[in-house]
PDB file of C-alpha atoms in Angstrom:
ATOM      1  CA  UNK A  16       0.229 -14.403  21.439  1.00  0.00           C
ATOM      2  CA  UNK A  17      -0.669 -15.691  18.007  1.00  0.00           C
ATOM      3  CA  UNK A  18       1.369 -14.607  15.023  1.00  0.00           C
ATOM      4  CA  UNK A  19      -0.454 -12.391  12.583  1.00  0.00           C
ATOM      5  CA  UNK A  20      -2.341 -14.314   9.952  1.00  0.00           C
ATOM      6  CA  UNK A  21      -1.334 -13.083   6.545  1.00  0.00           C
ATOM      7  CA  UNK A  22      -3.240 -13.605   3.343  1.00  0.00           C
ATOM      8  CA  UNK A  23      -1.498 -16.637   1.870  1.00  0.00           C
ATOM      9  CA  UNK A  24      -3.426 -16.684  -1.373  1.00  0.00           C
ATOM     10  CA  UNK A  25      -1.807 -15.008  -4.340  1.00  0.00           C
ATOM     11  CA  UNK A  26      -3.889 -11.944  -5.130  1.00  0.00           C
ATOM     12  CA  UNK A  27      -3.850 -10.562  -8.630  1.00  0.00           C
ATOM     13  CA  UNK A  28      -3.862  -6.840  -9.250  1.00  0.00           C
ATOM     14  CA  UNK A  29      -2.955  -4.200 -11.751  1.00  0.00           C
ATOM     15  CA  UNK A  30       0.766  -3.889 -12.340  1.00  0.00           C
ATOM     16  CA  UNK A  31       2.366  -1.633  -9.734  1.00  0.00           C
ATOM     17  CA  UNK A  32      -0.774  -1.589  -7.571  1.00  0.00           C
ATOM     18  CA  UNK A  33      -0.439  -2.204  -3.853  1.00  0.00           C
ATOM     19  CA  UNK A  34      -3.116  -4.497  -2.441  1.00  0.00           C
ATOM     20  CA  UNK A  35      -4.434  -4.183   1.137  1.00  0.00           C
ATOM     21  CA  UNK A  36      -2.628  -6.381   3.659  1.00  0.00           C
ATOM     22  CA  UNK A  37      -5.121  -8.091   5.999  1.00  0.00           C
ATOM     23  CA  UNK A  38      -4.007  -9.004   9.511  1.00  0.00           C
ATOM     24  CA  UNK A  39      -5.434 -10.666  12.593  1.00  0.00           C
ATOM     25  CA  UNK A  40      -3.789 -11.520  15.901  1.00  0.00           C
ATOM     26  CA  UNK A  41      -4.597 -11.768  19.604  1.00  0.00           C
ATOM     27  CA  UNK A  42      -2.930  -9.799  22.386  1.00  0.00           C
ATOM     28  CA  UNK A  43      -3.103 -10.321  26.175  1.00  0.00           C
ATOM     29  CA  UNK A  44      -4.542  -6.835  26.836  1.00  0.00           C
ATOM     30  CA  UNK A  45      -7.956  -5.254  27.186  1.00  0.00           C
ATOM     31  CA  UNK A  46      -9.226  -3.326  24.164  1.00  0.00           C
ATOM     32  CA  UNK A  47      -8.967  -0.090  26.192  1.00  0.00           C
ATOM     33  CA  UNK A  48      -5.263  -0.754  26.910  1.00  0.00           C
ATOM     34  CA  UNK A  49      -4.737  -1.504  23.188  1.00  0.00           C
ATOM     35  CA  UNK A  50      -6.207   1.895  22.320  1.00  0.00           C
ATOM     36  CA  UNK A  51      -4.036   3.615  24.926  1.00  0.00           C
ATOM     37  CA  UNK A  52      -0.909   2.026  23.474  1.00  0.00           C
ATOM     38  CA  UNK A  53      -1.851   2.981  19.909  1.00  0.00           C
ATOM     39  CA  UNK A  54      -2.395   6.609  20.945  1.00  0.00           C
ATOM     40  CA  UNK A  55       1.292   6.745  21.899  1.00  0.00           C
ATOM     41  CA  UNK A  56       2.164   6.475  18.172  1.00  0.00           C
ATOM     42  CA  UNK A  57       0.916  10.060  17.803  1.00  0.00           C
ATOM     43  CA  UNK A  58       3.802  11.265  19.990  1.00  0.00           C
ATOM     44  CA  UNK A  59       6.779   9.625  18.255  1.00  0.00           C
ATOM     45  CA  UNK A  60       8.722  11.296  15.444  1.00  0.00           C
ATOM     46  CA  UNK A  61       7.388  11.597  12.821  1.00  0.00           C
ATOM     47  CA  UNK A  62       3.957  11.535  14.447  1.00  0.00           C
ATOM     48  CA  UNK A  63       1.178   9.325  13.179  1.00  0.00           C
ATOM     49  CA  UNK A  64      -2.485  10.255  13.169  1.00  0.00           C
ATOM     50  CA  UNK A  65      -4.370   7.824  15.418  1.00  0.00           C
ATOM     51  CA  UNK A  66      -8.166   7.892  15.570  1.00  0.00           C
ATOM     52  CA  UNK A  67     -10.063   5.636  17.992  1.00  0.00           C
ATOM     53  CA  UNK A  68     -13.812   5.111  18.179  1.00  0.00           C
ATOM     54  CA  UNK A  69     -15.513   3.127  20.929  1.00  0.00           C
ATOM     55  CA  UNK A  70     -18.213   1.056  19.177  1.00  0.00           C
ATOM     56  CA  UNK A  71     -19.573  -0.755  22.227  1.00  0.00           C
ATOM     57  CA  UNK A  72     -18.331  -2.112  25.549  1.00  0.00           C
ATOM     58  CA  UNK A  73     -16.302  -4.831  23.799  1.00  0.00           C
ATOM     59  CA  UNK A  74     -15.285  -3.280  20.470  1.00  0.00           C
ATOM     60  CA  UNK A  75     -13.109  -0.337  19.501  1.00  0.00           C
ATOM     61  CA  UNK A  76     -12.311   0.789  15.935  1.00  0.00           C
ATOM     62  CA  UNK A  77      -8.998   2.375  14.989  1.00  0.00           C
ATOM     63  CA  UNK A  78      -7.539   4.216  12.019  1.00  0.00           C
ATOM     64  CA  UNK A  79      -3.840   5.042  11.786  1.00  0.00           C
ATOM     65  CA  UNK A  80      -2.288   7.241   9.119  1.00  0.00           C
ATOM     66  CA  UNK A  81       1.493   7.497   9.106  1.00  0.00           C
ATOM     67  CA  UNK A  82       4.304   8.969   7.071  1.00  0.00           C
ATOM     68  CA  UNK A  83       6.890   7.431   9.396  1.00  0.00           C
ATOM     69  CA  UNK A  84       7.840   4.832   6.794  1.00  0.00           C
ATOM     70  CA  UNK A  85       9.522   5.284   3.409  1.00  0.00           C
ATOM     71  CA  UNK A  86       6.317   5.433   1.342  1.00  0.00           C
ATOM     72  CA  UNK A  87       4.339   8.601   0.862  1.00  0.00           C
ATOM     73  CA  UNK A  88       1.444   7.343   2.971  1.00  0.00           C
ATOM     74  CA  UNK A  89       0.584   4.122   4.773  1.00  0.00           C
ATOM     75  CA  UNK A  90      -2.616   3.633   6.756  1.00  0.00           C
ATOM     76  CA  UNK A  91      -4.453   0.919   8.596  1.00  0.00           C
ATOM     77  CA  UNK A  92      -8.073   0.456   9.555  1.00  0.00           C
ATOM     78  CA  UNK A  93      -9.283  -2.169  11.962  1.00  0.00           C
ATOM     79  CA  UNK A  94     -10.810  -2.940  15.307  1.00  0.00           C
ATOM     80  CA  UNK A  95     -10.126  -4.404  18.723  1.00  0.00           C
ATOM     81  CA  UNK A  96     -12.611  -7.016  19.932  1.00  0.00           C
ATOM     82  CA  UNK A  97     -12.495  -8.009  23.610  1.00  0.00           C
ATOM     83  CA  UNK A  98     -12.359 -11.834  23.830  1.00  0.00           C
ATOM     84  CA  UNK A  99     -12.000 -12.217  27.590  1.00  0.00           C
ATOM     85  CA  UNK A 100     -10.904 -10.356  30.689  1.00  0.00           C
ATOM     86  CA  UNK A 101      -7.372  -9.903  29.366  1.00  0.00           C
ATOM     87  CA  UNK A 102      -7.466 -10.981  25.738  1.00  0.00           C
ATOM     88  CA  UNK A 103      -8.240  -8.902  22.653  1.00  0.00           C
ATOM     89  CA  UNK A 104      -8.477  -9.767  18.971  1.00  0.00           C
ATOM     90  CA  UNK A 105      -6.876  -7.207  16.645  1.00  0.00           C
ATOM     91  CA  UNK A 106      -8.111  -7.358  13.068  1.00  0.00           C
ATOM     92  CA  UNK A 107      -7.873  -5.052  10.073  1.00  0.00           C
ATOM     93  CA  UNK A 108      -6.164  -4.123   6.820  1.00  0.00           C
ATOM     94  CA  UNK A 109      -3.136  -2.028   5.968  1.00  0.00           C
ATOM     95  CA  UNK A 110      -3.129   0.127   2.851  1.00  0.00           C
ATOM     96  CA  UNK A 111      -0.134   1.604   1.087  1.00  0.00           C
ATOM     97  CA  UNK A 112      -0.115   3.917  -1.890  1.00  0.00           C
ATOM     98  CA  UNK A 113       2.952   4.268  -4.067  1.00  0.00           C
ATOM     99  CA  UNK A 114       1.312   6.434  -6.752  1.00  0.00           C
ATOM    100  CA  UNK A 115       3.090   4.254  -9.307  1.00  0.00           C
ATOM    101  CA  UNK A 116       0.036   3.529 -11.492  1.00  0.00           C
ATOM    102  CA  UNK A 117      -0.737   7.185 -12.320  1.00  0.00           C
ATOM    103  CA  UNK A 118       2.941   7.898 -13.011  1.00  0.00           C
ATOM    104  CA  UNK A 119       3.224   4.859 -15.264  1.00  0.00           C
ATOM    105  CA  UNK A 120       0.030   5.766 -17.151  1.00  0.00           C
ATOM    106  CA  UNK A 121       1.032   9.403 -17.750  1.00  0.00           C
ATOM    107  CA  UNK A 122       4.544   8.548 -18.940  1.00  0.00           C
ATOM    108  CA  UNK A 123       3.204   5.763 -21.199  1.00  0.00           C
ATOM    109  CA  UNK A 124       0.727   8.137 -22.848  1.00  0.00           C
ATOM    110  CA  UNK A 125       3.433  10.773 -23.324  1.00  0.00           C
ATOM    111  CA  UNK A 126       5.850   8.271 -24.869  1.00  0.00           C
ATOM    112  CA  UNK A 127       3.179   6.939 -27.249  1.00  0.00           C
ATOM    113  CA  UNK A 128       2.145  10.474 -28.240  1.00  0.00           C
ATOM    114  CA  UNK A 129       5.778  11.433 -28.814  1.00  0.00           C
ATOM    115  CA  UNK A 130       6.315   8.423 -31.062  1.00  0.00           C
ATOM    116  CA  UNK A 131       3.119   9.062 -33.019  1.00  0.00           C
ATOM    117  CA  UNK A 132       3.772  12.797 -33.431  1.00  0.00           C
ATOM    118  CA  UNK A 133       7.356  12.191 -34.589  1.00  0.00           C
ATOM    119  CA  UNK A 134       6.147   9.909 -37.367  1.00  0.00           C
ATOM    120  CA  UNK A 135       7.905   6.900 -35.835  1.00  0.00           C
ATOM    121  CA  UNK A 136      11.332   8.544 -35.931  1.00  0.00           C
ATOM    122  CA  UNK A 137      13.858   5.861 -34.967  1.00  0.00           C
ATOM    123  CA  UNK A 138      15.603   8.032 -32.352  1.00  0.00           C
ATOM    124  CA  UNK A 139      12.289   8.977 -30.740  1.00  0.00           C
ATOM    125  CA  UNK A 140      11.165   5.330 -30.712  1.00  0.00           C
ATOM    126  CA  UNK A 141      14.448   4.200 -29.103  1.00  0.00           C
ATOM    127  CA  UNK A 142      14.324   7.071 -26.611  1.00  0.00           C
ATOM    128  CA  UNK A 143      10.707   6.264 -25.829  1.00  0.00           C
ATOM    129  CA  UNK A 144      11.526   2.613 -25.220  1.00  0.00           C
ATOM    130  CA  UNK A 145      14.397   3.643 -22.934  1.00  0.00           C
ATOM    131  CA  UNK A 146      12.189   6.047 -20.954  1.00  0.00           C
ATOM    132  CA  UNK A 147       9.459   3.408 -20.762  1.00  0.00           C
ATOM    133  CA  UNK A 148      11.933   0.851 -19.359  1.00  0.00           C
ATOM    134  CA  UNK A 149      13.289   3.315 -16.770  1.00  0.00           C
ATOM    135  CA  UNK A 150       9.815   4.314 -15.613  1.00  0.00           C
ATOM    136  CA  UNK A 151       8.765   0.657 -15.420  1.00  0.00           C
ATOM    137  CA  UNK A 152      11.738  -0.144 -13.159  1.00  0.00           C
ATOM    138  CA  UNK A 153      11.074   2.939 -11.020  1.00  0.00           C
ATOM    139  CA  UNK A 154       7.359   2.138 -10.638  1.00  0.00           C
ATOM    140  CA  UNK A 155       8.168  -1.442  -9.699  1.00  0.00           C
ATOM    141  CA  UNK A 156      10.517  -0.210  -6.965  1.00  0.00           C
ATOM    142  CA  UNK A 157       7.847   2.224  -5.683  1.00  0.00           C
ATOM    143  CA  UNK A 158       5.232  -0.519  -5.391  1.00  0.00           C
ATOM    144  CA  UNK A 159       7.701  -2.909  -3.738  1.00  0.00           C
ATOM    145  CA  UNK A 160       8.618  -0.198  -1.217  1.00  0.00           C
ATOM    146  CA  UNK A 161       4.935   0.446  -0.442  1.00  0.00           C
ATOM    147  CA  UNK A 162       4.366  -3.282   0.076  1.00  0.00           C
ATOM    148  CA  UNK A 163       7.399  -3.527   2.386  1.00  0.00           C
ATOM    149  CA  UNK A 164       6.108  -0.520   4.330  1.00  0.00           C
ATOM    150  CA  UNK A 165       2.763  -2.251   4.822  1.00  0.00           C
ATOM    151  CA  UNK A 166       4.604  -5.142   6.469  1.00  0.00           C
ATOM    152  CA  UNK A 167       6.711  -2.710   8.517  1.00  0.00           C
ATOM    153  CA  UNK A 168       3.544  -1.034   9.811  1.00  0.00           C
ATOM    154  CA  UNK A 169       2.141  -4.459  10.723  1.00  0.00           C
ATOM    155  CA  UNK A 170       5.302  -5.210  12.728  1.00  0.00           C
ATOM    156  CA  UNK A 171       5.108  -1.790  14.386  1.00  0.00           C
ATOM    157  CA  UNK A 172       1.479  -2.461  15.310  1.00  0.00           C
ATOM    158  CA  UNK A 173       2.315  -5.926  16.670  1.00  0.00           C
ATOM    159  CA  UNK A 174       5.317  -4.585  18.625  1.00  0.00           C
ATOM    160  CA  UNK A 175       3.292  -1.695  20.076  1.00  0.00           C
ATOM    161  CA  UNK A 176       0.553  -4.010  21.282  1.00  0.00           C
ATOM    162  CA  UNK A 177       2.707  -6.906  22.513  1.00  0.00           C
ATOM    163  CA  UNK A 178       5.671  -5.187  24.190  1.00  0.00           C
ATOM    164  CA  UNK A 179       5.665  -5.336  27.976  1.00  0.00           C
ATOM    165  CA  UNK A 180       4.443  -2.089  29.497  1.00  0.00           C
ATOM    166  CA  UNK A 181       7.367   0.034  30.660  1.00  0.00           C
TER     167      UNK A 181
END
């Protein structure tokens, strides 16, 4: 089994945005067995939504949506490609959404409006700066949690597809 290849290049994004996590690894199973194992994720608590689509005799697409992790929603899209009689390539991307950008934008606009409408009252400015700092720290923690959950889903996917059949 190869370890999952992770995007080693530093990707730039908006502050607090969670970028897709690409993955690719090979498992010693047929693509049909991979799909069967993924379907079992729909029966664990909390259940995940698993959708499989047979593209052709060697390729199967999958889409998993889960709330089993700490973030509001984490999902992955990818495919299984049969490489040999008992070898399958698993490739895709994992998406996480922390909803930090909309929260940050709304609070920023409200703080700026409050400061402008108060006529730059010193207490309102200091309160606004304090609220802005708290929301910034909270949004940073939300996006870090979503990113960690993307990696957790990747490990769950790898474990599901590489564990010996019991």
